[in-house]
JSON list of C-alpha atoms and ligand atoms in Angstrom, two decimals:
[
{"chain": "A", "resi": 104, "resn": "MET", "atom": "CA", "xyz": [-6.12, 11.22, 16.87]},
{"chain": "A", "resi": 105, "resn": "LEU", "atom": "CA", "xyz": [-5.04, 14.27, 18.99]},
{"chain": "A", "resi": 106, "resn": "THR", "atom": "CA", "xyz": [-3.87, 16.03, 16.32]},
{"chain": "A", "resi": 107, "resn": "LYS", "atom": "CA", "xyz": [-7.06, 16.97, 15.07]},
{"chain": "A", "resi": 108, "resn": "ILE", "atom": "CA", "xyz": [-7.89, 18.95, 18.78]},
{"chain": "A", "resi": 109, "resn": "ALA", "atom": "CA", "xyz": [-6.79, 22.40, 19.99]},
{"chain": "A", "resi": 110, "resn": "LEU", "atom": "CA", "xyz": [-7.25, 23.24, 23.47]},
{"chain": "A", "resi": 111, "resn": "ALA", "atom": "CA", "xyz": [-8.70, 26.09, 24.44]},
{"chain": "A", "resi": 112, "resn": "LEU", "atom": "CA", "xyz": [-6.88, 27.30, 27.14]},
{"chain": "A", "resi": 113, "resn": "ASP", "atom": "CA", "xyz": [-9.43, 29.57, 28.55]},
{"chain": "A", "resi": 114, "resn": "ILE", "atom": "CA", "xyz": [-8.09, 29.92, 32.19]},
{"chain": "A", "resi": 115, "resn": "ALA", "atom": "CA", "xyz": [-6.88, 33.13, 33.82]},
{"chain": "A", "resi": 116, "resn": "ASP", "atom": "CA", "xyz": [-4.47, 32.10, 36.19]},
{"chain": "A", "resi": 117, "resn": "GLU", "atom": "CA", "xyz": [-0.81, 30.47, 36.01]},
{"chain": "A", "resi": 118, "resn": "GLU", "atom": "CA", "xyz": [-1.34, 27.85, 38.60]},
{"chain": "A", "resi": 119, "resn": "ASN", "atom": "CA", "xyz": [-4.36, 26.49, 37.10]},
{"chain": "A", "resi": 120, "resn": "ILE", "atom": "CA", "xyz": [-2.90, 26.33, 33.77]},
{"chain": "A", "resi": 121, "resn": "SER", "atom": "CA", "xyz": [0.02, 24.31, 35.04]},
{"chain": "A", "resi": 122, "resn": "LYS", "atom": "CA", "xyz": [-2.01, 22.21, 37.16]},
{"chain": "A", "resi": 123, "resn": "LEU", "atom": "CA", "xyz": [-4.41, 21.30, 33.94]},
{"chain": "A", "resi": 124, "resn": "LEU", "atom": "CA", "xyz": [-1.49, 21.09, 31.71]},
{"chain": "A", "resi": 125, "resn": "SER", "atom": "CA", "xyz": [0.20, 18.42, 34.02]},
{"chain": "A", "resi": 126, "resn": "LEU", "atom": "CA", "xyz": [-2.94, 16.39, 33.78]},
{"chain": "A", "resi": 127, "resn": "LEU", "atom": "CA", "xyz": [-2.88, 15.77, 30.16]},
{"chain": "A", "resi": 128, "resn": "GLU", "atom": "CA", "xyz": [-1.25, 13.38, 28.30]},
{"chain": "A", "resi": 129, "resn": "PRO", "atom": "CA", "xyz": [-0.18, 12.95, 25.64]},
{"chain": "A", "resi": 130, "resn": "LYS", "atom": "CA", "xyz": [0.27, 16.91, 25.30]},
{"chain": "A", "resi": 131, "resn": "PRO", "atom": "CA", "xyz": [-2.19, 18.63, 23.07]},
{"chain": "A", "resi": 132, "resn": "HIS", "atom": "CA", "xyz": [-0.86, 19.22, 19.62]},
{"chain": "A", "resi": 133, "resn": "ILE", "atom": "CA", "xyz": [-2.52, 22.80, 19.41]},
{"chain": "A", "resi": 134, "resn": "ILE", "atom": "CA", "xyz": [-3.16, 24.68, 22.08]},
{"chain": "A", "resi": 135, "resn": "LYS", "atom": "CA", "xyz": [-5.44, 27.49, 21.68]},
{"chain": "A", "resi": 136, "resn": "ILE", "atom": "CA", "xyz": [-5.03, 30.81, 23.60]},
{"chain": "A", "resi": 137, "resn": "GLY", "atom": "CA", "xyz": [-7.58, 33.88, 23.25]},
{"chain": "A", "resi": 138, "resn": "LEU", "atom": "CA", "xyz": [-8.80, 36.86, 25.12]},
{"chain": "A", "resi": 139, "resn": "GLU", "atom": "CA", "xyz": [-9.45, 35.46, 28.46]},
{"chain": "A", "resi": 140, "resn": "LEU", "atom": "CA", "xyz": [-5.85, 34.31, 28.84]},
{"chain": "A", "resi": 141, "resn": "ILE", "atom": "CA", "xyz": [-4.25, 36.91, 27.38]},
{"chain": "A", "resi": 142, "resn": "SER", "atom": "CA", "xyz": [-6.03, 39.97, 29.40]},
{"chain": "A", "resi": 143, "resn": "ALA", "atom": "CA", "xyz": [-4.99, 37.82, 32.48]},
{"chain": "A", "resi": 144, "resn": "LEU", "atom": "CA", "xyz": [-0.94, 37.61, 31.57]},
{"chain": "A", "resi": 145, "resn": "GLY", "atom": "CA", "xyz": [-0.41, 39.41, 28.84]},
{"chain": "A", "resi": 146, "resn": "ILE", "atom": "CA", "xyz": [0.31, 37.65, 25.40]},
{"chain": "A", "resi": 147, "resn": "GLN", "atom": "CA", "xyz": [4.45, 37.32, 26.12]},
{"chain": "A", "resi": 148, "resn": "LYS", "atom": "CA", "xyz": [3.87, 35.68, 29.31]},
{"chain": "A", "resi": 149, "resn": "ALA", "atom": "CA", "xyz": [1.30, 33.85, 27.96]},
{"chain": "A", "resi": 150, "resn": "LEU", "atom": "CA", "xyz": [3.33, 32.11, 25.36]},
{"chain": "A", "resi": 151, "resn": "ASN", "atom": "CA", "xyz": [6.37, 32.15, 27.71]},
{"chain": "A", "resi": 152, "resn": "LEU", "atom": "CA", "xyz": [4.18, 29.67, 29.91]},
{"chain": "A", "resi": 153, "resn": "THR", "atom": "CA", "xyz": [2.79, 27.46, 27.32]},
{"chain": "A", "resi": 154, "resn": "GLN", "atom": "CA", "xyz": [6.15, 26.86, 25.97]},
{"chain": "A", "resi": 155, "resn": "SER", "atom": "CA", "xyz": [7.18, 25.98, 28.92]},
{"chain": "A", "resi": 156, "resn": "LEU", "atom": "CA", "xyz": [4.60, 23.49, 30.19]},
{"chain": "A", "resi": 157, "resn": "SER", "atom": "CA", "xyz": [4.14, 21.97, 26.64]},
{"chain": "A", "resi": 158, "resn": "PRO", "atom": "CA", "xyz": [7.02, 23.03, 24.57]},
{"chain": "A", "resi": 159, "resn": "GLN", "atom": "CA", "xyz": [5.99, 20.68, 21.38]},
{"chain": "A", "resi": 160, "resn": "SER", "atom": "CA", "xyz": [2.12, 22.43, 21.11]},
{"chain": "A", "resi": 161, "resn": "GLU", "atom": "CA", "xyz": [1.84, 25.01, 18.50]},
{"chain": "A", "resi": 162, "resn": "ILE", "atom": "CA", "xyz": [0.09, 28.03, 19.04]},
{"chain": "A", "resi": 163, "resn": "PHE", "atom": "CA", "xyz": [-3.12, 29.00, 17.98]},
{"chain": "A", "resi": 164, "resn": "LEU", "atom": "CA", "xyz": [-4.06, 32.76, 18.79]},
{"chain": "A", "resi": 165, "resn": "ASP", "atom": "CA", "xyz": [-7.90, 33.64, 18.87]},
{"chain": "A", "resi": 166, "resn": "PHE", "atom": "CA", "xyz": [-7.45, 36.96, 18.67]},
{"chain": "A", "resi": 167, "resn": "LYS", "atom": "CA", "xyz": [-10.63, 37.18, 16.12]},
{"chain": "A", "resi": 168, "resn": "LEU", "atom": "CA", "xyz": [-9.50, 40.47, 14.41]},
{"chain": "A", "resi": 169, "resn": "HIS", "atom": "CA", "xyz": [-12.19, 42.92, 13.42]},
{"chain": "A", "resi": 170, "resn": "ASP", "atom": "CA", "xyz": [-11.01, 46.27, 12.45]},
{"chain": "A", "resi": 171, "resn": "ILE", "atom": "CA", "xyz": [-10.05, 48.31, 9.73]},
{"chain": "A", "resi": 172, "resn": "PRO", "atom": "CA", "xyz": [-7.35, 46.74, 7.22]},
{"chain": "A", "resi": 173, "resn": "ASN", "atom": "CA", "xyz": [-4.61, 49.11, 8.20]},
{"chain": "A", "resi": 174, "resn": "THR", "atom": "CA", "xyz": [-5.71, 48.31, 12.22]},
{"chain": "A", "resi": 175, "resn": "VAL", "atom": "CA", "xyz": [-5.40, 44.41, 11.26]},
{"chain": "A", "resi": 176, "resn": "THR", "atom": "CA", "xyz": [-2.24, 44.55, 9.46]},
{"chain": "A", "resi": 177, "resn": "LYS", "atom": "CA", "xyz": [-0.66, 46.73, 12.12]},
{"chain": "A", "resi": 178, "resn": "ALA", "atom": "CA", "xyz": [-1.97, 44.22, 14.98]},
{"chain": "A", "resi": 179, "resn": "ILE", "atom": "CA", "xyz": [-0.81, 41.09, 13.25]},
{"chain": "A", "resi": 180, "resn": "LYS", "atom": "CA", "xyz": [2.93, 41.84, 12.03]},
{"chain": "A", "resi": 181, "resn": "PRO", "atom": "CA", "xyz": [4.34, 42.19, 15.69]},
{"chain": "A", "resi": 182, "resn": "LEU", "atom": "CA", "xyz": [3.15, 39.04, 16.24]},
{"chain": "A", "resi": 183, "resn": "LEU", "atom": "CA", "xyz": [5.11, 37.55, 13.13]},
{"chain": "A", "resi": 184, "resn": "GLN", "atom": "CA", "xyz": [8.08, 37.40, 15.61]},
{"chain": "A", "resi": 185, "resn": "HIS", "atom": "CA", "xyz": [6.41, 34.32, 17.60]},
{"chain": "A", "resi": 186, "resn": "LYS", "atom": "CA", "xyz": [7.42, 31.48, 15.57]},
{"chain": "A", "resi": 187, "resn": "GLN", "atom": "CA", "xyz": [5.17, 29.20, 17.97]},
{"chain": "A", "resi": 188, "resn": "ILE", "atom": "CA", "xyz": [2.10, 30.82, 16.84]},
{"chain": "A", "resi": 189, "resn": "LYS", "atom": "CA", "xyz": [0.42, 28.86, 13.70]},
{"chain": "A", "resi": 190, "resn": "TYR", "atom": "CA", "xyz": [-2.82, 30.15, 13.75]},
{"chain": "A", "resi": 191, "resn": "LEU", "atom": "CA", "xyz": [-4.67, 32.83, 13.94]},
{"chain": "A", "resi": 192, "resn": "THR", "atom": "CA", "xyz": [-8.58, 34.36, 14.05]},
{"chain": "A", "resi": 193, "resn": "VAL", "atom": "CA", "xyz": [-9.92, 36.86, 11.98]},
{"chain": "A", "resi": 194, "resn": "HIS", "atom": "CA", "xyz": [-13.65, 37.37, 11.86]},
{"chain": "A", "resi": 195, "resn": "THR", "atom": "CA", "xyz": [-15.11, 37.23, 7.59]},
{"chain": "A", "resi": 196, "resn": "LEU", "atom": "CA", "xyz": [-17.03, 39.93, 8.63]},
{"chain": "A", "resi": 197, "resn": "GLY", "atom": "CA", "xyz": [-14.42, 42.47, 8.45]},
{"chain": "A", "resi": 198, "resn": "GLY", "atom": "CA", "xyz": [-14.83, 42.26, 4.76]},
{"chain": "A", "resi": 199, "resn": "HIS", "atom": "CA", "xyz": [-12.85, 41.41, 1.52]},
{"chain": "A", "resi": 200, "resn": "LYS", "atom": "CA", "xyz": [-10.19, 44.10, 1.77]},
{"chain": "A", "resi": 201, "resn": "MET", "atom": "CA", "xyz": [-9.37, 43.29, 5.89]},
{"chain": "A", "resi": 202, "resn": "LEU", "atom": "CA", "xyz": [-9.22, 39.53, 4.63]},
{"chain": "A", "resi": 203, "resn": "THR", "atom": "CA", "xyz": [-6.46, 40.23, 1.96]},
{"chain": "A", "resi": 204, "resn": "GLU", "atom": "CA", "xyz": [-4.79, 42.76, 3.89]},
{"chain": "A", "resi": 205, "resn": "ALA", "atom": "CA", "xyz": [-4.36, 40.30, 6.77]},
{"chain": "A", "resi": 206, "resn": "LEU", "atom": "CA", "xyz": [-3.74, 37.47, 4.52]},
{"chain": "A", "resi": 207, "resn": "LYS", "atom": "CA", "xyz": [-0.76, 39.52, 2.92]},
{"chain": "A", "resi": 208, "resn": "ALA", "atom": "CA", "xyz": [0.41, 40.40, 6.49]},
{"chain": "A", "resi": 209, "resn": "VAL", "atom": "CA", "xyz": [0.65, 37.23, 7.93]},
{"chain": "A", "resi": 210, "resn": "GLU", "atom": "CA", "xyz": [3.35, 36.59, 5.06]},
{"chain": "A", "resi": 211, "resn": "GLY", "atom": "CA", "xyz": [2.61, 32.47, 4.53]},
{"chain": "A", "resi": 212, "resn": "GLN", "atom": "CA", "xyz": [4.17, 32.39, 8.10]},
{"chain": "A", "resi": 213, "resn": "ILE", "atom": "CA", "xyz": [0.93, 31.45, 10.24]},
{"chain": "A", "resi": 214, "resn": "ASN", "atom": "CA", "xyz": [-2.81, 30.22, 8.83]},
{"chain": "A", "resi": 215, "resn": "LEU", "atom": "CA", "xyz": [-4.92, 32.86, 9.09]},
{"chain": "A", "resi": 216, "resn": "VAL", "atom": "CA", "xyz": [-8.29, 31.53, 9.90]},
{"chain": "A", "resi": 217, "resn": "GLY", "atom": "CA", "xyz": [-11.19, 33.20, 9.20]},
{"chain": "A", "resi": 218, "resn": "VAL", "atom": "CA", "xyz": [-14.07, 33.09, 12.10]},
{"chain": "A", "resi": 219, "resn": "THR", "atom": "CA", "xyz": [-17.26, 32.51, 10.21]},
{"chain": "A", "resi": 220, "resn": "VAL", "atom": "CA", "xyz": [-20.69, 32.46, 12.43]},
{"chain": "A", "resi": 221, "resn": "LEU", "atom": "CA", "xyz": [-19.72, 32.47, 16.30]},
{"chain": "A", "resi": 222, "resn": "THR", "atom": "CA", "xyz": [-21.06, 29.29, 17.60]},
{"chain": "A", "resi": 223, "resn": "SER", "atom": "CA", "xyz": [-22.79, 30.97, 20.60]},
{"chain": "A", "resi": 224, "resn": "HIS", "atom": "CA", "xyz": [-25.26, 32.20, 18.00]},
{"chain": "A", "resi": 225, "resn": "SER", "atom": "CA", "xyz": [-28.91, 30.05, 17.69]},
{"chain": "A", "resi": 226, "resn": "GLU", "atom": "CA", "xyz": [-30.47, 30.20, 14.19]},
{"chain": "A", "resi": 227, "resn": "GLN", "atom": "CA", "xyz": [-33.48, 32.04, 16.00]},
{"chain": "A", "resi": 228, "resn": "GLU", "atom": "CA", "xyz": [-30.90, 34.48, 17.40]},
{"chain": "A", "resi": 229, "resn": "ILE", "atom": "CA", "xyz": [-29.74, 35.85, 14.22]},
{"chain": "A", "resi": 230, "resn": "LYS", "atom": "CA", "xyz": [-33.23, 35.77, 13.05]},
{"chain": "A", "resi": 231, "resn": "THR", "atom": "CA", "xyz": [-34.19, 37.76, 15.64]},
{"chain": "A", "resi": 232, "resn": "ASP", "atom": "CA", "xyz": [-31.70, 40.20, 16.17]},
{"chain": "A", "resi": 233, "resn": "LEU", "atom": "CA", "xyz": [-30.33, 40.66, 12.57]},
{"chain": "A", "resi": 234, "resn": "ASN", "atom": "CA", "xyz": [-33.30, 39.61, 10.26]},
{"chain": "A", "resi": 235, "resn": "LEU", "atom": "CA", "xyz": [-30.89, 37.17, 8.43]},
{"chain": "A", "resi": 236, "resn": "GLU", "atom": "CA", "xyz": [-30.92, 33.35, 8.27]},
{"chain": "A", "resi": 237, "resn": "LEU", "atom": "CA", "xyz": [-28.12, 31.92, 9.14]},
{"chain": "A", "resi": 238, "resn": "ASN", "atom": "CA", "xyz": [-27.24, 29.51, 6.30]},
{"chain": "A", "resi": 239, "resn": "SER", "atom": "CA", "xyz": [-27.37, 32.46, 3.95]},
{"chain": "A", "resi": 240, "resn": "LEU", "atom": "CA", "xyz": [-25.24, 34.65, 6.21]},
{"chain": "A", "resi": 241, "resn": "SER", "atom": "CA", "xyz": [-22.46, 31.81, 6.65]},
{"chain": "A", "resi": 242, "resn": "GLN", "atom": "CA", "xyz": [-22.82, 31.15, 3.44]},
{"chain": "A", "resi": 243, "resn": "ASN", "atom": "CA", "xyz": [-21.87, 34.62, 2.66]},
{"chain": "A", "resi": 244, "resn": "LEU", "atom": "CA", "xyz": [-19.41, 35.03, 4.88]},
{"chain": "A", "resi": 245, "resn": "VAL", "atom": "CA", "xyz": [-17.29, 31.73, 3.47]},
{"chain": "A", "resi": 246, "resn": "LYS", "atom": "CA", "xyz": [-17.79, 33.13, -0.15]},
{"chain": "A", "resi": 247, "resn": "ASN", "atom": "CA", "xyz": [-15.74, 36.11, 0.77]},
{"chain": "A", "resi": 248, "resn": "ALA", "atom": "CA", "xyz": [-13.28, 34.13, 2.99]},
{"chain": "A", "resi": 249, "resn": "HIS", "atom": "CA", "xyz": [-12.43, 32.09, -0.07]},
{"chain": "A", "resi": 250, "resn": "LEU", "atom": "CA", "xyz": [-12.70, 34.92, -2.57]},
{"chain": "A", "resi": 251, "resn": "ALA", "atom": "CA", "xyz": [-10.13, 36.32, -0.03]},
{"chain": "A", "resi": 252, "resn": "GLY", "atom": "CA", "xyz": [-7.70, 33.39, -0.69]},
{"chain": "A", "resi": 253, "resn": "LEU", "atom": "CA", "xyz": [-7.99, 32.15, 3.12]},
{"chain": "A", "resi": 254, "resn": "ASN", "atom": "CA", "xyz": [-7.70, 28.38, 3.10]},
{"chain": "A", "resi": 255, "resn": "TRP", "atom": "CA", "xyz": [-9.03, 27.91, 7.08]},
{"chain": "A", "resi": 256, "resn": "LEU", "atom": "CA", "xyz": [-12.46, 28.53, 8.76]},
{"chain": "A", "resi": 257, "resn": "VAL", "atom": "CA", "xyz": [-13.86, 28.63, 12.13]},
{"chain": "A", "resi": 258, "resn": "SER", "atom": "CA", "xyz": [-17.84, 27.27, 11.84]},
{"chain": "A", "resi": 259, "resn": "SER", "atom": "CA", "xyz": [-19.63, 25.32, 13.66]},
{"chain": "A", "resi": 260, "resn": "VAL", "atom": "CA", "xyz": [-20.02, 21.10, 13.30]},
{"chain": "A", "resi": 261, "resn": "TRP", "atom": "CA", "xyz": [-23.08, 21.63, 11.60]},
{"chain": "A", "resi": 262, "resn": "GLU", "atom": "CA", "xyz": [-21.88, 24.23, 8.25]},
{"chain": "A", "resi": 263, "resn": "CYS", "atom": "CA", "xyz": [-18.57, 22.12, 7.85]},
{"chain": "A", "resi": 264, "resn": "LEU", "atom": "CA", "xyz": [-20.03, 19.19, 5.44]},
{"chain": "A", "resi": 265, "resn": "ALA", "atom": "CA", "xyz": [-22.02, 22.35, 3.46]},
{"chain": "A", "resi": 266, "resn": "ILE", "atom": "CA", "xyz": [-18.64, 23.66, 2.91]},
{"chain": "A", "resi": 267, "resn": "LYS", "atom": "CA", "xyz": [-16.91, 21.39, 1.88]},
{"chain": "A", "resi": 268, "resn": "GLN", "atom": "CA", "xyz": [-19.55, 20.29, -0.67]},
{"chain": "A", "resi": 269, "resn": "LYS", "atom": "CA", "xyz": [-18.51, 23.60, -2.61]},
{"chain": "A", "resi": 270, "resn": "TYR", "atom": "CA", "xyz": [-15.21, 24.28, -1.82]},
{"chain": "A", "resi": 271, "resn": "ASN", "atom": "CA", "xyz": [-12.40, 21.78, -1.63]},
{"chain": "A", "resi": 272, "resn": "ASN", "atom": "CA", "xyz": [-9.45, 24.43, -0.57]},
{"chain": "A", "resi": 273, "resn": "PHE", "atom": "CA", "xyz": [-10.64, 24.94, 3.21]},
{"chain": "A", "resi": 274, "resn": "LYS", "atom": "CA", "xyz": [-10.27, 23.22, 6.47]},
{"chain": "A", "resi": 275, "resn": "ILE", "atom": "CA", "xyz": [-12.58, 23.71, 9.37]},
{"chain": "A", "resi": 276, "resn": "ILE", "atom": "CA", "xyz": [-11.73, 24.34, 13.18]},
{"chain": "A", "resi": 277, "resn": "THR", "atom": "CA", "xyz": [-14.77, 23.59, 14.74]},
{"chain": "A", "resi": 278, "resn": "PRO", "atom": "CA", "xyz": [-15.94, 24.80, 18.35]},
{"chain": "A", "resi": 279, "resn": "GLY", "atom": "CA", "xyz": [-18.72, 24.00, 20.48]},
{"chain": "A", "resi": 280, "resn": "ILE", "atom": "CA", "xyz": [-17.42, 20.87, 21.12]},
{"chain": "A", "resi": 281, "resn": "ARG", "atom": "CA", "xyz": [-19.37, 18.82, 24.50]},
{"chain": "A", "resi": 282, "resn": "PHE", "atom": "CA", "xyz": [-19.65, 15.20, 25.11]},
{"chain": "A", "resi": 283, "resn": "SER", "atom": "CA", "xyz": [-22.88, 13.87, 25.61]},
{"chain": "A", "resi": 284, "resn": "GLY", "atom": "CA", "xyz": [-25.33, 15.61, 28.56]},
{"chain": "A", "resi": 285, "resn": "GLN", "atom": "CA", "xyz": [-22.40, 18.43, 28.70]},
{"chain": "A", "resi": 286, "resn": "ASN", "atom": "CA", "xyz": [-23.89, 21.81, 29.68]},
{"chain": "A", "resi": 287, "resn": "LYS", "atom": "CA", "xyz": [-23.79, 23.73, 26.66]},
{"chain": "A", "resi": 288, "resn": "ALA", "atom": "CA", "xyz": [-23.34, 27.00, 28.88]},
{"chain": "A", "resi": 289, "resn": "ASP", "atom": "CA", "xyz": [-23.43, 30.05, 26.27]},
{"chain": "A", "resi": 290, "resn": "GLN", "atom": "CA", "xyz": [-22.68, 27.82, 23.37]},
{"chain": "A", "resi": 291, "resn": "ALA", "atom": "CA", "xyz": [-25.81, 27.12, 21.16]},
{"chain": "A", "resi": 292, "resn": "ARG", "atom": "CA", "xyz": [-24.78, 25.23, 17.64]},
{"chain": "A", "resi": 293, "resn": "ILE", "atom": "CA", "xyz": [-22.67, 22.03, 19.81]},
{"chain": "A", "resi": 294, "resn": "ALA", "atom": "CA", "xyz": [-21.96, 18.78, 18.76]},
{"chain": "A", "resi": 295, "resn": "SER", "atom": "CA", "xyz": [-20.10, 15.77, 20.23]},
{"chain": "A", "resi": 296, "resn": "PRO", "atom": "CA", "xyz": [-16.73, 14.94, 18.93]},
{"chain": "A", "resi": 297, "resn": "THR", "atom": "CA", "xyz": [-17.52, 12.16, 17.11]},
{"chain": "A", "resi": 298, "resn": "THR", "atom": "CA", "xyz": [-19.85, 14.02, 15.11]},
{"chain": "A", "resi": 299, "resn": "ALA", "atom": "CA", "xyz": [-17.58, 16.40, 14.40]},
{"chain": "A", "resi": 300, "resn": "LEU", "atom": "CA", "xyz": [-15.58, 14.00, 13.10]},
{"chain": "A", "resi": 301, "resn": "GLU", "atom": "CA", "xyz": [-18.44, 12.81, 11.18]},
{"chain": "A", "resi": 302, "resn": "GLN", "atom": "CA", "xyz": [-19.39, 16.27, 9.63]},
{"chain": "A", "resi": 303, "resn": "GLY", "atom": "CA", "xyz": [-15.84, 16.71, 8.10]},
{"chain": "A", "resi": 304, "resn": "SER", "atom": "CA", "xyz": [-14.00, 19.02, 10.98]},
{"chain": "A", "resi": 305, "resn": "ASP", "atom": "CA", "xyz": [-10.36, 19.15, 10.82]},
{"chain": "A", "resi": 306, "resn": "ILE", "atom": "CA", "xyz": [-9.38, 20.39, 14.21]},
{"chain": "A", "resi": 307, "resn": "MET", "atom": "CA", "xyz": [-12.31, 20.46, 17.17]},
{"chain": "A", "resi": 308, "resn": "VAL", "atom": "CA", "xyz": [-11.76, 23.10, 19.79]},
{"chain": "A", "resi": 309, "resn": "ILE", "atom": "CA", "xyz": [-11.83, 21.33, 23.09]},
{"chain": "A", "resi": 310, "resn": "GLY", "atom": "CA", "xyz": [-12.54, 23.85, 25.91]},
{"chain": "A", "resi": 311, "resn": "ARG", "atom": "CA", "xyz": [-14.73, 23.28, 29.04]},
{"chain": "A", "resi": 312, "resn": "ALA", "atom": "CA", "xyz": [-15.78, 19.90, 27.80]},
{"chain": "A", "resi": 313, "resn": "VAL", "atom": "CA", "xyz": [-12.31, 18.72, 29.21]},
{"chain": "A", "resi": 314, "resn": "CYS", "atom": "CA", "xyz": [-11.27, 21.93, 31.35]},
{"chain": "A", "resi": 315, "resn": "GLU", "atom": "CA", "xyz": [-14.31, 21.93, 33.48]},
{"chain": "A", "resi": 316, "resn": "ALA", "atom": "CA", "xyz": [-14.92, 18.13, 33.63]},
{"chain": "A", "resi": 317, "resn": "GLU", "atom": "CA", "xyz": [-14.92, 16.41, 36.77]},
{"chain": "A", "resi": 318, "resn": "ASN", "atom": "CA", "xyz": [-12.22, 14.44, 36.03]},
{"chain": "A", "resi": 319, "resn": "PRO", "atom": "CA", "xyz": [-10.29, 16.32, 32.63]},
{"chain": "A", "resi": 320, "resn": "GLN", "atom": "CA", "xyz": [-7.26, 13.53, 32.12]},
{"chain": "A", "resi": 321, "resn": "MET", "atom": "CA", "xyz": [-10.29, 11.36, 31.69]},
{"chain": "A", "resi": 322, "resn": "ALA", "atom": "CA", "xyz": [-11.91, 13.36, 29.50]},
{"chain": "A", "resi": 323, "resn": "TRP", "atom": "CA", "xyz": [-8.96, 14.04, 27.55]},
{"chain": "A", "resi": 324, "resn": "GLN", "atom": "CA", "xyz": [-8.05, 10.51, 27.29]},
{"chain": "A", "resi": 325, "resn": "SER", "atom": "CA", "xyz": [-11.34, 9.55, 26.13]},
{"chain": "A", "resi": 326, "resn": "LEU", "atom": "CA", "xyz": [-10.52, 11.87, 22.92]},
{"chain": "A", "resi": 327, "resn": "LEU", "atom": "CA", "xyz": [-7.97, 9.63, 22.06]},
{"chain": "A", "resi": 328, "resn": "LYS", "atom": "CA", "xyz": [-10.54, 6.50, 21.37]},
{"chain": "A", "resi": 329, "resn": "ILE", "atom": "CA", "xyz": [-12.65, 8.41, 19.13]},
{"chain": "B", "resi": 245, "resn": "C5P", "atom": "O1", "xyz": [-15.47, 26.01, 26.20]},
{"chain": "B", "resi": 245, "resn": "C5P", "atom": "P1", "xyz": [-15.71, 25.83, 24.69]},
{"chain": "B", "resi": 245, "resn": "C5P", "atom": "O2", "xyz": [-15.25, 24.84, 24.17]},
{"chain": "B", "resi": 245, "resn": "C5P", "atom": "O3", "xyz": [-17.00, 26.03, 24.81]},
{"chain": "B", "resi": 245, "resn": "C5P", "atom": "O4", "xyz": [-14.85, 26.93, 24.39]},
{"chain": "B", "resi": 245, "resn": "C5P", "atom": "C1", "xyz": [-14.90, 27.52, 22.56]},
{"chain": "B", "resi": 245, "resn": "C5P", "atom": "C2", "xyz": [-13.65, 28.17, 22.58]},
{"chain": "B", "resi": 245, "resn": "C5P", "atom": "O5", "xyz": [-13.75, 28.58, 21.03]},
{"chain": "B", "resi": 245, "resn": "C5P", "atom": "C3", "xyz": [-13.44, 29.17, 23.21]},
{"chain": "B", "resi": 245, "resn": "C5P", "atom": "O6", "xyz": [-12.20, 29.77, 23.30]},
{"chain": "B", "resi": 245, "resn": "C5P", "atom": "C4", "xyz": [-14.17, 30.22, 22.12]},
{"chain": "B", "resi": 245, "resn": "C5P", "atom": "O7", "xyz": [-13.83, 31.84, 22.69]},
{"chain": "B", "resi": 245, "resn": "C5P", "atom": "C5", "xyz": [-13.81, 29.68, 20.95]},
{"chain": "B", "resi": 245, "resn": "C5P", "atom": "N1", "xyz": [-14.61, 29.82, 20.07]},
{"chain": "B", "resi": 245, "resn": "C5P", "atom": "C6", "xyz": [-16.20, 29.57, 19.67]},
{"chain": "B", "resi": 245, "resn": "C5P", "atom": "N2", "xyz": [-16.81, 29.89, 18.58]},
{"chain": "B", "resi": 245, "resn": "C5P", "atom": "C7", "xyz": [-16.42, 29.87, 17.48]},
{"chain": "B", "resi": 245, "resn": "C5P", "atom": "C8", "xyz": [-14.97, 30.96, 17.56]},
{"chain": "B", "resi": 245, "resn": "C5P", "atom": "C9", "xyz": [-14.03, 30.60, 18.71]},
{"chain": "B", "resi": 245, "resn": "C5P", "atom": "O8", "xyz": [-16.47, 28.97, 20.83]},
{"chain": "B", "resi": 245, "resn": "C5P", "atom": "N3", "xyz": [-16.79, 30.65, 16.23]}
]
């Protein structure tokens, strides 16, 4: 069961990372590292640390690349030397050319994951800020990712079923996971772990639901029972 979970290690110091990972058994199959950790430690140190604390874990590098195709390609190339990186995010808003070039750049070594509409955006916010409908924005981004040849997406749990009904190639990673009664914080389109599985999530991202739980060990273990 825990194979369907990526632990979001959004923690900026080594001591707290060590403390948390020492509590979690079984160790996460996938550890997601991103801007917060890498800004603090740098990528090499972050990779060394996760490797030493949880050697079997695959690394999901959540860089959410969104730039011109040339820059994205050049940002990806040096990552290929880190063999433990198995997933890397790019924004699908980057467009067809950027996505196809990024796909070429990973050389089949890393799963390129297209981020669609962030789970922190509510339907209302998309309407007010961009004058767009969440569903049509999400559908257009998914279509572009499909045309570019991606096989992995990040979406909220609530878009999963519709995407899977339309395209059978996509595997979907879903952030915005909360246990019942937990604080949404900055997330808008949240769902429980059980709902995520029911809606067809392939991998759910679990961050503060475990890392900031009163008892992270218990919260983690409760995922085993889903
Ligand atoms: O703590 P929480 O579980 O809300 O953290 C979610 C994690 O997933 C964060 O690291 C965030 O950057 C990431 N993420 C997200 N929504 C996306 C893509 C990634 O929340 N659409």
